[in-house]
Coordinates of C-alpha atoms in Angstrom, one line a residue:
Chain Q
X1 CA 56.1 -15.2 -18.6
X2 CA 57.5 -16.6 -22.1
X3 CA 56.4 -13.9 -24.9
X4 CA 56.7 -14.9 -28.5
X5 CA 56.3 -12.6 -31.5
X6 CA 56.2 -14.2 -34.7
X7 CA 56.2 -12.4 -38.5
X8 CA 55.1 -8.8 -36.7
X9 CA 54.4 -6.3 -39.0
X10 CA 52.0 -3.0 -38.9
X11 CA 51.3 -0.4 -41.4
X12 CA 49.9 2.8 -40.4
X13 CA 47.9 3.7 -43.7
X14 CA 50.7 3.7 -46.4
X15 CA 53.6 3.7 -44.0
X16 CA 55.3 0.8 -43.0
X17 CA 56.1 0.8 -39.3
X18 CA 57.1 -2.8 -38.4
X19 CA 58.2 -5.5 -40.8
X20 CA 58.5 -8.9 -39.9
X21 CA 59.7 -8.7 -36.4
X22 CA 60.7 -11.9 -34.7
X23 CA 61.0 -11.6 -30.8
X24 CA 61.2 -13.8 -27.9
X25 CA 61.1 -12.7 -24.3
X26 CA 62.5 -15.0 -22.0
X27 CA 60.5 -15.5 -18.8
X28 CA 61.9 -13.4 -16.2
X29 CA 64.2 -11.6 -18.2
X30 CA 64.7 -7.4 -18.2
X31 CA 64.7 -6.8 -21.8
X32 CA 65.5 -3.3 -23.9
X33 CA 64.1 -2.4 -26.9
X34 CA 66.6 0.0 -28.1
X35 CA 66.4 2.3 -31.1
X36 CA 66.2 5.9 -32.5
X37 CA 62.9 7.9 -32.5
X38 CA 60.6 6.3 -35.5
X39 CA 62.5 2.9 -35.3
X40 CA 59.0 1.2 -34.4
X41 CA 60.3 -0.1 -30.7
X42 CA 57.2 2.0 -29.2
X43 CA 54.8 0.6 -31.3
X44 CA 56.3 -2.9 -30.6
X45 CA 55.9 -2.7 -26.8
X46 CA 52.3 -1.3 -27.8
X47 CA 51.6 -4.3 -29.3
X48 CA 52.4 -6.5 -26.3
X49 CA 50.6 -4.6 -24.5
X50 CA 47.5 -4.7 -26.4
X51 CA 47.5 -1.2 -26.9
X52 CA 48.2 -1.7 -31.0
X53 CA 47.1 -4.5 -33.0
X54 CA 49.5 -6.0 -35.9
X55 CA 48.3 -5.7 -39.2
X56 CA 50.0 -9.5 -39.4
X57 CA 51.9 -12.0 -37.4
X58 CA 50.9 -13.5 -34.1
X59 CA 51.9 -12.6 -30.5
X60 CA 51.8 -15.4 -28.1
X61 CA 52.1 -15.4 -23.7
X62 CA 53.5 -18.6 -22.4
X63 CA 52.3 -20.3 -25.6
X64 CA 48.6 -19.2 -25.8
X65 CA 47.7 -17.0 -28.6
X66 CA 46.7 -13.3 -27.7
X67 CA 47.1 -11.8 -30.7
X68 CA 43.5 -10.8 -30.7
X69 CA 42.8 -10.3 -27.0
X70 CA 42.4 -6.6 -25.9
X71 CA 44.6 -4.8 -23.5
X72 CA 42.0 -5.4 -20.6
X73 CA 42.3 -8.9 -20.3
X74 CA 45.8 -9.3 -20.8
X75 CA 47.2 -8.8 -17.3
X76 CA 50.3 -6.6 -18.0
X77 CA 51.6 -3.8 -16.3
X78 CA 52.0 -0.6 -18.6
X79 CA 54.3 2.6 -17.7
X80 CA 54.1 5.4 -19.8
X81 CA 56.9 8.2 -20.6
X82 CA 54.6 10.7 -18.8
X83 CA 53.3 8.8 -16.0
X84 CA 49.8 9.0 -17.2
X85 CA 48.5 9.1 -13.4
X86 CA 44.9 9.8 -12.7
X87 CA 45.4 13.6 -11.9
X88 CA 41.9 13.5 -9.7
X89 CA 42.7 10.6 -7.7
X90 CA 45.5 10.5 -5.0
X91 CA 48.4 8.5 -4.9
X92 CA 46.7 5.2 -3.0
X93 CA 43.9 5.5 -5.2
X94 CA 45.6 5.7 -8.5
X95 CA 47.6 2.5 -7.0
X96 CA 44.4 0.8 -5.9
X97 CA 42.7 1.7 -8.9
X98 CA 43.8 -1.7 -11.2
X99 CA 42.1 -3.6 -7.9
X100 CA 38.6 -1.9 -7.4
X101 CA 38.0 -1.8 -11.0
X102 CA 37.7 -6.0 -10.5
X103 CA 34.4 -7.9 -11.1
X104 CA 33.0 -8.2 -8.0
X105 CA 33.5 -11.8 -7.3
X106 CA 37.4 -11.1 -8.4
X107 CA 37.9 -8.2 -6.1
X108 CA 40.2 -8.3 -2.8
X109 CA 38.0 -6.5 0.3
X110 CA 38.8 -3.0 1.4
X111 CA 40.6 -4.0 3.8
X112 CA 43.1 -6.3 1.6
X113 CA 43.3 -3.5 -0.8
X114 CA 44.7 -0.6 1.6
X115 CA 47.4 -3.4 2.7
X116 CA 48.4 -4.3 -0.8
X117 CA 48.6 -0.6 -1.3
X118 CA 50.9 0.0 1.4
X119 CA 52.8 -2.6 0.4
X120 CA 53.3 -1.4 -2.8
X121 CA 53.9 2.0 -1.6
X122 CA 57.0 0.6 0.7
X123 CA 58.2 -1.3 -2.5
X124 CA 58.4 1.9 -4.4
X125 CA 59.5 4.3 -1.2
X126 CA 56.8 6.3 -0.9
X127 CA 55.4 5.2 2.7
X128 CA 53.3 8.3 4.0
X129 CA 52.5 9.6 0.4
X130 CA 49.1 8.1 0.7
X131 CA 47.1 11.3 0.1
X132 CA 48.9 13.4 -1.9
X133 CA 47.6 14.3 -5.5
X134 CA 50.2 13.8 -8.6
X135 CA 50.2 17.3 -9.1
X136 CA 52.1 17.7 -5.5
X137 CA 54.9 14.9 -6.6
X138 CA 58.4 15.3 -8.3
X139 CA 58.7 13.8 -11.8
X140 CA 60.9 10.8 -10.1
X141 CA 57.9 9.9 -7.6
X142 CA 55.0 9.9 -10.1
X143 CA 56.9 7.2 -12.0
X144 CA 57.3 4.7 -9.3
X145 CA 53.4 5.6 -8.7
X146 CA 53.1 4.5 -11.8
X147 CA 55.4 1.6 -11.4
X148 CA 53.2 0.7 -8.1
X149 CA 49.9 1.3 -9.8
X150 CA 51.1 -1.0 -12.8
X151 CA 52.9 -3.7 -10.5
X152 CA 49.0 -3.8 -8.3
X153 CA 47.6 -6.0 -10.0
X154 CA 50.6 -8.6 -10.0
X155 CA 51.0 -8.6 -14.0
X156 CA 52.4 -11.4 -16.1
X157 CA 54.6 -8.7 -17.5
X158 CA 55.3 -5.5 -16.8
X159 CA 56.1 -2.8 -20.3
X160 CA 57.6 0.3 -19.7
X161 CA 57.6 2.9 -22.5
X162 CA 60.7 5.4 -22.2
X163 CA 59.8 5.4 -18.1
X164 CA 62.7 7.9 -17.4
X165 CA 62.7 9.9 -21.0
X166 CA 60.8 13.2 -19.0
X167 CA 63.5 13.0 -15.8
X168 CA 66.5 14.4 -15.3
X169 CA 69.8 13.0 -15.5
X170 CA 70.3 12.4 -12.0
X171 CA 66.9 11.0 -11.2
X172 CA 66.9 8.8 -14.3
X173 CA 70.2 7.1 -13.1
X174 CA 68.9 6.4 -9.7
X175 CA 65.8 5.4 -11.4
X176 CA 67.2 3.0 -13.5
X177 CA 69.4 0.8 -10.7
X178 CA 66.4 1.0 -9.0
X179 CA 64.8 -0.6 -11.4
X180 CA 66.9 -3.2 -11.8
X181 CA 66.9 -4.1 -7.8
X182 CA 63.2 -3.8 -8.2
X183 CA 63.3 -6.7 -11.0
X184 CA 65.8 -8.7 -9.3
X185 CA 62.9 -8.5 -6.2
X186 CA 59.9 -9.4 -8.3
X187 CA 61.5 -11.1 -11.0
X188 CA 58.5 -10.2 -13.3
X189 CA 59.3 -10.1 -17.1
X190 CA 60.0 -6.9 -17.9
X191 CA 60.2 -5.0 -21.3
X192 CA 61.2 -1.3 -21.7
X193 CA 61.7 1.0 -24.5
X194 CA 64.7 3.6 -24.3
X195 CA 66.2 5.5 -27.2
X196 CA 69.2 6.0 -24.8
X197 CA 72.0 3.2 -25.2
X198 CA 73.7 3.9 -22.0
X199 CA 70.6 3.1 -20.4
X200 CA 69.8 0.0 -22.1
X201 CA 73.3 -1.2 -21.5
X202 CA 73.2 -0.9 -17.9
X203 CA 70.5 -1.7 -16.9
X204 CA 69.0 -4.9 -19.5
X205 CA 70.0 -8.4 -19.3
X206 CA 68.9 -8.7 -23.2
X207 CA 69.1 -5.7 -25.8
X208 CA 67.2 -5.5 -29.0
X209 CA 68.0 -2.8 -31.3
X210 CA 65.6 -1.6 -34.0
X211 CA 65.5 0.5 -36.8
X212 CA 63.3 1.4 -39.1
X213 CA 61.0 -0.9 -38.3
X214 CA 63.7 -3.8 -38.2
X215 CA 65.8 -5.8 -35.9
X216 CA 69.1 -4.9 -36.2
X217 CA 70.8 -7.2 -33.5
X218 CA 69.7 -8.6 -30.6
X219 CA 72.2 -10.0 -27.8
X220 CA 73.6 -9.5 -23.9
X221 CA 74.6 -5.8 -23.3
X222 CA 78.4 -7.0 -23.6
X223 CA 77.8 -8.7 -27.2
X224 CA 75.8 -5.6 -28.6
X225 CA 79.0 -3.2 -27.3
X226 CA 81.7 -5.7 -28.3
X227 CA 80.6 -6.9 -31.7
X228 CA 78.2 -4.3 -33.2
X229 CA 76.7 -6.4 -36.3
X230 CA 76.7 -2.9 -38.8
X231 CA 78.4 0.5 -39.6
X232 CA 75.0 1.3 -38.0
X233 CA 75.3 -0.1 -34.7
X234 CA 78.5 1.4 -34.7
X235 CA 77.3 5.0 -34.9
X236 CA 74.2 4.2 -32.9
X237 CA 76.1 3.2 -29.8
X238 CA 78.1 6.2 -28.9
X239 CA 79.9 6.7 -32.3
X240 CA 83.7 5.7 -33.5
X241 CA 86.3 6.4 -35.8
X242 CA 85.5 5.4 -39.2
X243 CA 88.2 4.3 -41.6
X244 CA 88.1 3.5 -45.4
X245 CA 90.1 1.6 -47.5
X246 CA 90.5 -1.8 -49.6
X247 CA 90.6 -4.7 -49.0
X248 CA 93.6 -6.9 -49.6
X249 CA 94.7 -10.5 -48.9
X250 CA 96.5 -9.4 -45.7
X251 CA 93.5 -7.6 -44.3
X252 CA 92.4 -4.1 -44.9
X253 CA 94.7 -1.4 -46.5
X254 CA 94.0 2.1 -45.1
X255 CA 96.4 4.7 -46.1
X256 CA 100.1 3.6 -45.5
X257 CA 99.1 0.8 -42.8
X258 CA 97.3 -2.7 -43.4
X259 CA 95.2 -4.1 -40.5
X260 CA 94.3 -7.3 -40.5
X261 CA 90.6 -8.9 -40.0
X262 CA 89.8 -11.5 -38.1
X263 CA 86.7 -12.1 -40.6
X264 CA 87.9 -12.5 -43.9
X265 CA 84.8 -14.5 -45.2
X266 CA 83.0 -11.3 -45.6
X267 CA 85.6 -9.7 -48.2
X268 CA 86.7 -10.1 -51.7
X269 CA 89.9 -8.4 -52.7
X270 CA 89.2 -5.0 -54.2
X271 CA 86.2 -4.3 -52.2
X272 CA 85.9 -1.1 -50.8
X273 CA 85.6 -1.6 -46.4
X274 CA 84.8 0.5 -43.9
X275 CA 86.7 0.3 -40.3
X276 CA 85.1 1.2 -37.2
X277 CA 87.4 1.6 -33.9
X278 CA 86.1 3.2 -30.8
X279 CA 88.2 6.2 -29.7
X280 CA 89.0 4.2 -26.6
X281 CA 90.2 1.3 -28.5
X282 CA 92.9 3.3 -30.4
X283 CA 96.5 3.4 -29.3
X284 CA 99.3 6.1 -29.8
X285 CA 102.8 5.7 -29.8
X286 CA 105.9 7.8 -30.8
X287 CA 107.7 6.0 -33.5
X288 CA 106.4 3.6 -36.2
X289 CA 107.3 -0.4 -35.2
X290 CA 104.3 -2.2 -37.0
X291 CA 102.6 -1.7 -40.3
X292 CA 99.4 -1.5 -38.7
X293 CA 100.2 2.2 -37.3
X294 CA 98.7 5.2 -39.1
X295 CA 100.9 8.5 -39.1
X296 CA 98.9 11.2 -37.5
X297 CA 99.4 14.7 -36.3
X298 CA 97.9 15.9 -33.1
X299 CA 95.4 18.7 -33.6
X300 CA 93.7 19.2 -30.1
X301 CA 94.1 17.7 -26.4
X302 CA 91.2 18.3 -24.4
X303 CA 90.9 16.6 -20.3
X304 CA 87.8 16.1 -18.7
X305 CA 88.7 14.5 -15.3
X306 CA 90.5 11.2 -15.4
X307 CA 90.2 10.9 -19.5
X308 CA 92.0 12.9 -21.9
X309 CA 90.5 13.1 -25.2
X310 CA 92.7 13.8 -28.3
X311 CA 91.8 14.6 -31.7
X312 CA 94.6 13.9 -34.4
X313 CA 94.6 14.1 -37.9
X314 CA 95.3 11.5 -40.6
X315 CA 96.5 12.8 -44.1
X316 CA 94.8 9.8 -46.8
X317 CA 94.3 12.1 -49.7
X318 CA 92.2 14.0 -47.7
X319 CA 92.4 14.8 -43.8
X320 CA 90.7 12.5 -41.7
X321 CA 89.6 13.0 -37.6
X322 CA 90.5 10.3 -35.4
X323 CA 89.8 10.5 -31.7
X324 CA 91.6 8.9 -28.9
X325 CA 90.7 8.5 -25.9
X326 CA 93.5 7.9 -23.3
X327 CA 93.8 7.7 -19.3
X328 CA 95.4 10.6 -17.6
X329 CA 98.3 8.1 -16.7
X330 CA 99.2 7.1 -20.0
X331 CA 98.9 10.3 -21.4
X332 CA 101.2 12.1 -18.3
X333 CA 104.0 9.2 -19.2
X334 CA 103.5 9.8 -23.1
X335 CA 104.0 13.4 -22.7
X336 CA 101.9 14.4 -25.7
X337 CA 101.9 17.9 -27.4
X338 CA 99.4 19.8 -29.9
X339 CA 101.5 19.2 -33.4
X340 CA 103.3 16.0 -32.4
X341 CA 103.4 13.4 -35.2
X342 CA 102.8 10.4 -33.4
X343 CA 101.6 6.7 -34.6
X344 CA 97.9 5.7 -34.2
X345 CA 96.3 2.1 -34.4
X346 CA 93.3 0.4 -33.5
X347 CA 93.3 -2.7 -30.7
X348 CA 90.0 -3.5 -32.2
X349 CA 88.4 -3.2 -35.7
X350 CA 85.5 -3.7 -36.7
X351 CA 85.1 -4.2 -40.7
X352 CA 82.5 -4.0 -43.0
X353 CA 82.0 -4.1 -47.0
X354 CA 81.5 0.0 -47.6
X355 CA 78.3 -0.5 -49.6
X356 CA 76.8 -2.7 -46.7
X357 CA 73.6 -1.2 -45.9
X358 CA 71.5 -2.1 -43.5
Chain V
X1 CA 55.0 45.8 -21.5
X2 CA 57.0 46.0 -24.5
X3 CA 57.1 49.6 -25.3
X4 CA 53.9 51.5 -23.8
X5 CA 54.5 53.8 -21.4
X6 CA 51.8 54.8 -18.0
X7 CA 50.3 57.4 -20.6
X8 CA 49.6 54.8 -23.2
X9 CA 48.2 52.5 -21.1
X10 CA 45.7 54.7 -19.3
X11 CA 44.5 55.7 -22.8
X12 CA 43.8 52.1 -23.8
X13 CA 42.0 51.2 -20.6
X14 CA 40.2 54.4 -21.0
X15 CA 39.3 53.4 -24.2
X16 CA 38.1 49.8 -23.3
X17 CA 36.1 51.1 -20.7
X18 CA 34.3 53.7 -22.3
X19 CA 33.8 51.0 -24.9
X20 CA 31.9 48.7 -22.9
X21 CA 30.0 51.4 -20.8
X22 CA 28.4 52.3 -24.1
X23 CA 27.5 49.1 -25.7
X24 CA 27.3 46.5 -22.5
X25 CA 26.6 48.6 -19.1
X26 CA 24.4 51.3 -20.2
X27 CA 21.8 49.4 -22.2
X28 CA 21.8 46.4 -19.8
X29 CA 21.1 49.6 -17.3
X30 CA 18.4 50.7 -19.2
X31 CA 16.7 47.4 -19.7
X32 CA 16.5 47.5 -15.6
X33 CA 15.2 51.1 -15.8
X34 CA 12.8 50.1 -18.9
X35 CA 11.4 47.4 -16.6
X36 CA 10.8 49.4 -13.5
X37 CA 9.7 52.5 -15.1
X38 CA 5.9 52.0 -14.6
X39 CA 6.7 50.5 -11.1
X40 CA 7.3 47.4 -9.5
X41 CA 3.2 46.2 -10.2
X42 CA 3.5 46.6 -13.4
X43 CA 6.8 44.6 -13.7
X44 CA 5.6 42.1 -11.7
X45 CA 2.6 41.7 -14.1
X46 CA 4.2 41.6 -16.9
X47 CA 6.3 38.4 -15.7
X48 CA 3.4 36.7 -14.0
X49 CA 0.8 36.9 -16.2
X50 CA -0.3 33.3 -17.7
X51 CA 1.3 34.2 -21.3
X52 CA 4.5 35.5 -19.7
X53 CA 4.9 32.2 -17.4
X54 CA 4.0 30.3 -20.8
X55 CA 6.9 31.9 -22.6
X56 CA 8.9 31.0 -19.4
X57 CA 8.0 27.6 -18.8
X58 CA 8.6 26.7 -22.8
X59 CA 11.9 28.5 -23.0
X60 CA 13.1 26.7 -19.5
X61 CA 11.7 23.0 -21.3
X62 CA 13.6 23.7 -24.4
X63 CA 16.5 24.7 -22.2
X64 CA 16.0 21.2 -20.0
X65 CA 15.6 19.0 -23.5
X66 CA 18.5 20.9 -25.5
X67 CA 21.2 20.9 -23.0
X68 CA 21.4 17.3 -22.0
X69 CA 21.2 16.4 -25.7
X70 CA 24.0 18.4 -26.6
X71 CA 25.8 17.3 -23.4
X72 CA 25.9 13.6 -25.1
X73 CA 26.5 14.6 -28.3
X74 CA 29.1 16.6 -27.2
X75 CA 30.8 14.2 -25.0
X76 CA 30.3 11.5 -27.9
X77 CA 31.6 13.9 -30.5
X78 CA 34.6 15.0 -28.6
X79 CA 35.6 11.4 -27.2
X80 CA 35.6 10.0 -31.1
X81 CA 37.2 13.2 -32.5
X82 CA 40.1 13.0 -29.8
X83 CA 40.8 9.6 -29.2
X84 CA 40.7 8.2 -32.4
X85 CA 42.6 9.2 -35.7
X86 CA 40.3 8.5 -38.8
X87 CA 40.1 10.0 -42.4
X88 CA 37.6 13.2 -41.8
X89 CA 38.2 13.7 -38.7
X90 CA 39.5 17.6 -39.1
X91 CA 36.3 18.2 -41.6
X92 CA 34.0 17.1 -38.5
X93 CA 35.7 18.8 -36.5
X94 CA 34.9 21.5 -39.1
X95 CA 31.5 20.7 -39.7
X96 CA 30.7 21.1 -35.5
X97 CA 31.4 24.3 -36.3
X98 CA 29.2 25.4 -38.9
X99 CA 26.1 26.7 -36.8
X100 CA 28.7 29.5 -35.7
X101 CA 28.7 31.0 -39.1
X102 CA 25.4 30.3 -40.6
X103 CA 22.4 32.8 -40.1
X104 CA 20.4 31.3 -37.5
X105 CA 17.6 32.4 -39.7
X106 CA 18.7 29.7 -42.3
X107 CA 18.6 27.6 -40.0
X108 CA 15.2 28.1 -38.8
X109 CA 14.2 28.1 -42.9
X110 CA 16.0 24.9 -43.1
X111 CA 13.9 23.2 -40.8
X112 CA 10.6 24.5 -43.0
X113 CA 11.7 23.2 -45.7
X114 CA 12.5 19.8 -44.6
X115 CA 9.4 19.5 -41.9
X116 CA 7.3 22.3 -43.3
X117 CA 3.7 21.4 -44.4
X118 CA 5.2 21.6 -48.0
X119 CA 8.0 20.9 -46.8
X120 CA 10.3 17.7 -47.8
X121 CA 8.7 15.4 -45.1
X122 CA 5.7 17.5 -44.8
X123 CA 3.1 15.1 -46.3
X124 CA 4.6 11.8 -44.6
X125 CA 4.3 14.1 -41.4
X126 CA 0.9 15.2 -41.9
X127 CA -0.5 11.6 -42.8
X128 CA 1.3 10.5 -39.5
X129 CA -0.3 13.3 -37.5
X130 CA 2.6 14.5 -36.4
X131 CA 3.6 18.4 -36.3
X132 CA 6.8 19.8 -36.1
X133 CA 6.9 23.0 -37.5
X134 CA 4.9 25.7 -35.2
X135 CA 5.4 23.1 -32.1
X136 CA 8.0 22.3 -29.5
X137 CA 10.0 19.9 -31.8
X138 CA 10.6 22.4 -34.2
X139 CA 11.3 25.2 -31.6
X140 CA 14.0 22.5 -29.6
X141 CA 15.2 21.3 -33.0
X142 CA 16.1 25.0 -34.4
X143 CA 17.6 25.8 -30.8
X144 CA 19.8 22.7 -31.0
X145 CA 21.2 23.7 -34.4
X146 CA 22.1 26.9 -33.5
X147 CA 23.6 25.9 -30.2
X148 CA 25.0 22.7 -31.5
X149 CA 28.6 23.9 -31.1
X150 CA 29.2 24.8 -27.6
X151 CA 29.5 22.2 -25.2
X152 CA 31.8 19.8 -28.0
X153 CA 33.6 23.1 -28.7
X154 CA 34.6 23.4 -25.3
X155 CA 35.4 19.3 -25.0
X156 CA 37.5 19.1 -28.3
X157 CA 40.7 20.8 -27.3
X158 CA 40.4 20.0 -23.6
X159 CA 40.6 16.4 -24.2
X160 CA 43.0 16.4 -27.5
X161 CA 45.2 18.2 -24.7
X162 CA 44.9 15.4 -22.5
X163 CA 45.7 12.6 -24.7
X164 CA 44.2 9.2 -24.1
X165 CA 47.3 8.2 -22.1
X166 CA 45.5 8.1 -18.8
X167 CA 42.2 5.9 -20.6
X168 CA 44.9 3.3 -21.8
X169 CA 46.3 3.2 -18.8
X170 CA 43.1 2.4 -17.0
X171 CA 42.5 -0.1 -19.7
X172 CA 45.7 -2.1 -19.1
X173 CA 44.7 -2.1 -15.3
X174 CA 41.9 -4.0 -16.4
X175 CA 38.8 -1.6 -16.6
X176 CA 36.5 -1.8 -19.6
X177 CA 35.5 1.2 -21.7
X178 CA 32.3 2.4 -19.4
X179 CA 34.5 2.3 -16.2
X180 CA 37.1 3.9 -17.3
X181 CA 34.8 6.8 -18.9
X182 CA 33.2 7.1 -15.8
X183 CA 36.3 6.8 -13.6
X184 CA 39.3 8.5 -15.3
X185 CA 37.8 10.6 -18.8
X186 CA 34.5 12.6 -16.7
X187 CA 36.6 13.5 -13.5
X188 CA 39.2 14.9 -16.0
X189 CA 37.1 16.9 -17.8
X190 CA 34.2 17.6 -15.6
X191 CA 34.9 21.5 -15.6
X192 CA 34.9 22.0 -19.2
X193 CA 32.0 20.3 -19.5
X194 CA 30.5 22.2 -17.3
X195 CA 31.9 25.5 -18.7
X196 CA 30.1 24.4 -21.9
X197 CA 26.7 23.5 -20.5
X198 CA 26.9 27.0 -18.9
X199 CA 27.6 28.8 -22.5
X200 CA 24.7 26.3 -24.3
X201 CA 22.4 27.1 -21.6
X202 CA 22.4 30.9 -22.0
X203 CA 22.4 30.3 -25.6
X204 CA 19.3 27.7 -25.8
X205 CA 17.7 30.9 -23.6
X206 CA 18.4 33.8 -26.0
X207 CA 17.8 32.0 -29.5
X208 CA 15.8 34.6 -31.2
X209 CA 16.3 34.0 -35.1
X210 CA 16.2 30.2 -35.9
X211 CA 13.2 30.1 -33.0
X212 CA 11.6 33.1 -34.7
X213 CA 11.0 31.0 -38.1
X214 CA 9.9 27.9 -37.0
X215 CA 8.0 28.6 -33.5
X216 CA 4.7 30.6 -35.5
X217 CA 4.7 32.6 -32.3
X218 CA 1.5 31.2 -31.5
X219 CA 1.1 33.2 -27.9
X220 CA 0.2 31.1 -25.0
X221 CA 2.0 27.9 -26.8
X222 CA 4.9 28.3 -28.9
X223 CA 6.1 32.0 -27.9
X224 CA 9.6 31.8 -25.9
X225 CA 10.7 34.5 -23.7
X226 CA 12.8 36.5 -26.6
X227 CA 9.9 36.3 -28.8
X228 CA 7.5 37.1 -26.2
X229 CA 9.8 40.2 -25.6
X230 CA 9.3 41.1 -29.5
X231 CA 5.7 41.2 -29.6
X232 CA 5.2 43.0 -26.3
X233 CA 7.7 45.5 -27.7
X234 CA 5.7 45.5 -31.2
X235 CA 2.6 46.1 -29.1
X236 CA 4.1 49.4 -27.7
X237 CA 3.9 47.4 -24.0
X238 CA 7.2 48.8 -23.7
X239 CA 7.7 48.4 -19.8
X240 CA 6.5 44.8 -19.7
X241 CA 8.9 44.2 -22.9
X242 CA 11.8 45.3 -20.8
X243 CA 10.1 43.5 -17.6
X244 CA 10.4 40.0 -19.3
X245 CA 13.8 41.0 -21.2
X246 CA 15.5 41.9 -17.7
X247 CA 14.5 38.9 -16.6
X248 CA 16.6 36.7 -19.3
X249 CA 19.2 39.4 -18.5
X250 CA 19.2 38.2 -15.2
X251 CA 19.7 34.2 -16.4
X252 CA 22.5 35.8 -18.3
X253 CA 24.1 37.9 -15.6
X254 CA 23.6 34.5 -13.1
X255 CA 25.4 32.5 -16.0
X256 CA 28.4 34.9 -16.1
X257 CA 28.5 34.8 -12.7
X258 CA 28.8 31.2 -12.4
X259 CA 30.9 30.6 -15.4
X260 CA 33.4 32.8 -13.6
X261 CA 33.3 31.0 -10.4
X262 CA 34.2 27.9 -12.4
X263 CA 36.9 29.5 -14.3
X264 CA 38.3 30.6 -11.3
X265 CA 38.4 27.5 -9.5
X266 CA 39.1 25.3 -12.1
X267 CA 41.1 27.0 -14.9
X268 CA 40.5 25.4 -18.1

């Protein structure tokens, strides 16, 4: 189902939670709302569900205005972070709930409901758990029951609020792959909220990054990762080395090195610039060959499995730390030791004017 | 235990036990001894004579009216105070607890001032031939005032802890408010509700102060069990007074046993 949100704003008393949000969810898409806590992502999701009302703006499903339609009539599936299962009902009763509370003329007969429950149990791989109570299930199993319960009413959109947030890392990883498979199988339009960038990039077709009640960047996981559009995005998506410099005609001047930038339309000569390069986007070499290399001193070496994390200090007025990530193979070939004097250069650099505030 | 040794433990348990014996077990035992001090026949007569029977029936009537109303009020109050956030919410929670801190006698007097013959609504009530004070409505009102917090107080923390996610889940699954309450909320709080009902009933049976102010103690008309006990006592009919008191104690003990059972089976 095609969802459109236009000019959405939400105030709780004097605090603004969302301001001027435009968001489109394509039919059949798996979209992630990603952001730090307090960014308004959950409020936005609850608005799609009809559990929260916008102060301003319009929500439409498939072109039909649903802004004032209650959650009861929106036909959405909602999965909560803490499962929200009905603890006094068995797994089967939980899953059947949405089917049993339908109006009499729309309700399936008991046999069909039972059959549907079995299908859903199979879908979430919990065959034989019909008569268990939620308290007898693990976190991962509970969340799968919650998913089956939401899918029972054949929702036109599935909404998940930090669905794996309460689970441990192992189960989390399993479930998110399983969610992707499930999405492929069912094809139902899905929106999920997460604060875990890895989860969003791993699972979603489309990622919407939010901060302070606004959308910062929208794009495919590759877009989002490869071309962050602001310093915030670099910092939020796992961190990066930060370089401060000045814009020149040739590019950006940092220490004694000059790095070319491709997008010079954003700068004027003399602007204070800030550049970002991720640790695995850094190169080290023993000799200075080009003038885009920054002289550094290796201060620590920290091997983690096949990767080597290196910290290097760069003297630029004050000391600045640079993190470099190398594969074990390259590291061994280069024979790097603590205290070595080396030259670092970024393969890619994201550059912004320093007072660029977002 | 952080630093208590065995000796200290024994002393503390001993003190608690002594205290409970002196102030609880002993008086309770004396009630029953007093009740049967002049034989079973006197006991039986004391609790079956017409005036006593009337007092018992009146008390039960008050309980039957008060407790269901408070169950409804408690549910409504707990529902609105825990599932919604609004201005003055905290104030309302405090307000519900006021009867705990106000002397029951004052509660009784308030109703006299409001509904008594010379009271605020007195003339209007008289003109319309309605009597609240010195009649059943007054007794019910006074009892309701005193027992108001019991059920709501039991439900508010429980529903607060449960949050409203289950209700929201029910809503998104297509159930309306009524079905959600019946299928989701009520089953989740039923033991807490029962617990509150038990406490509320016990208090309603035993209420003396507020009721004594508004009832007028008309024997065979507005005399509840606790009032009846006091009258008998003042008339030096000690055995009879203790007999009715022992009946009330039995109510109380049964309540405690039921409460224990509920608690053990379904810890809140």
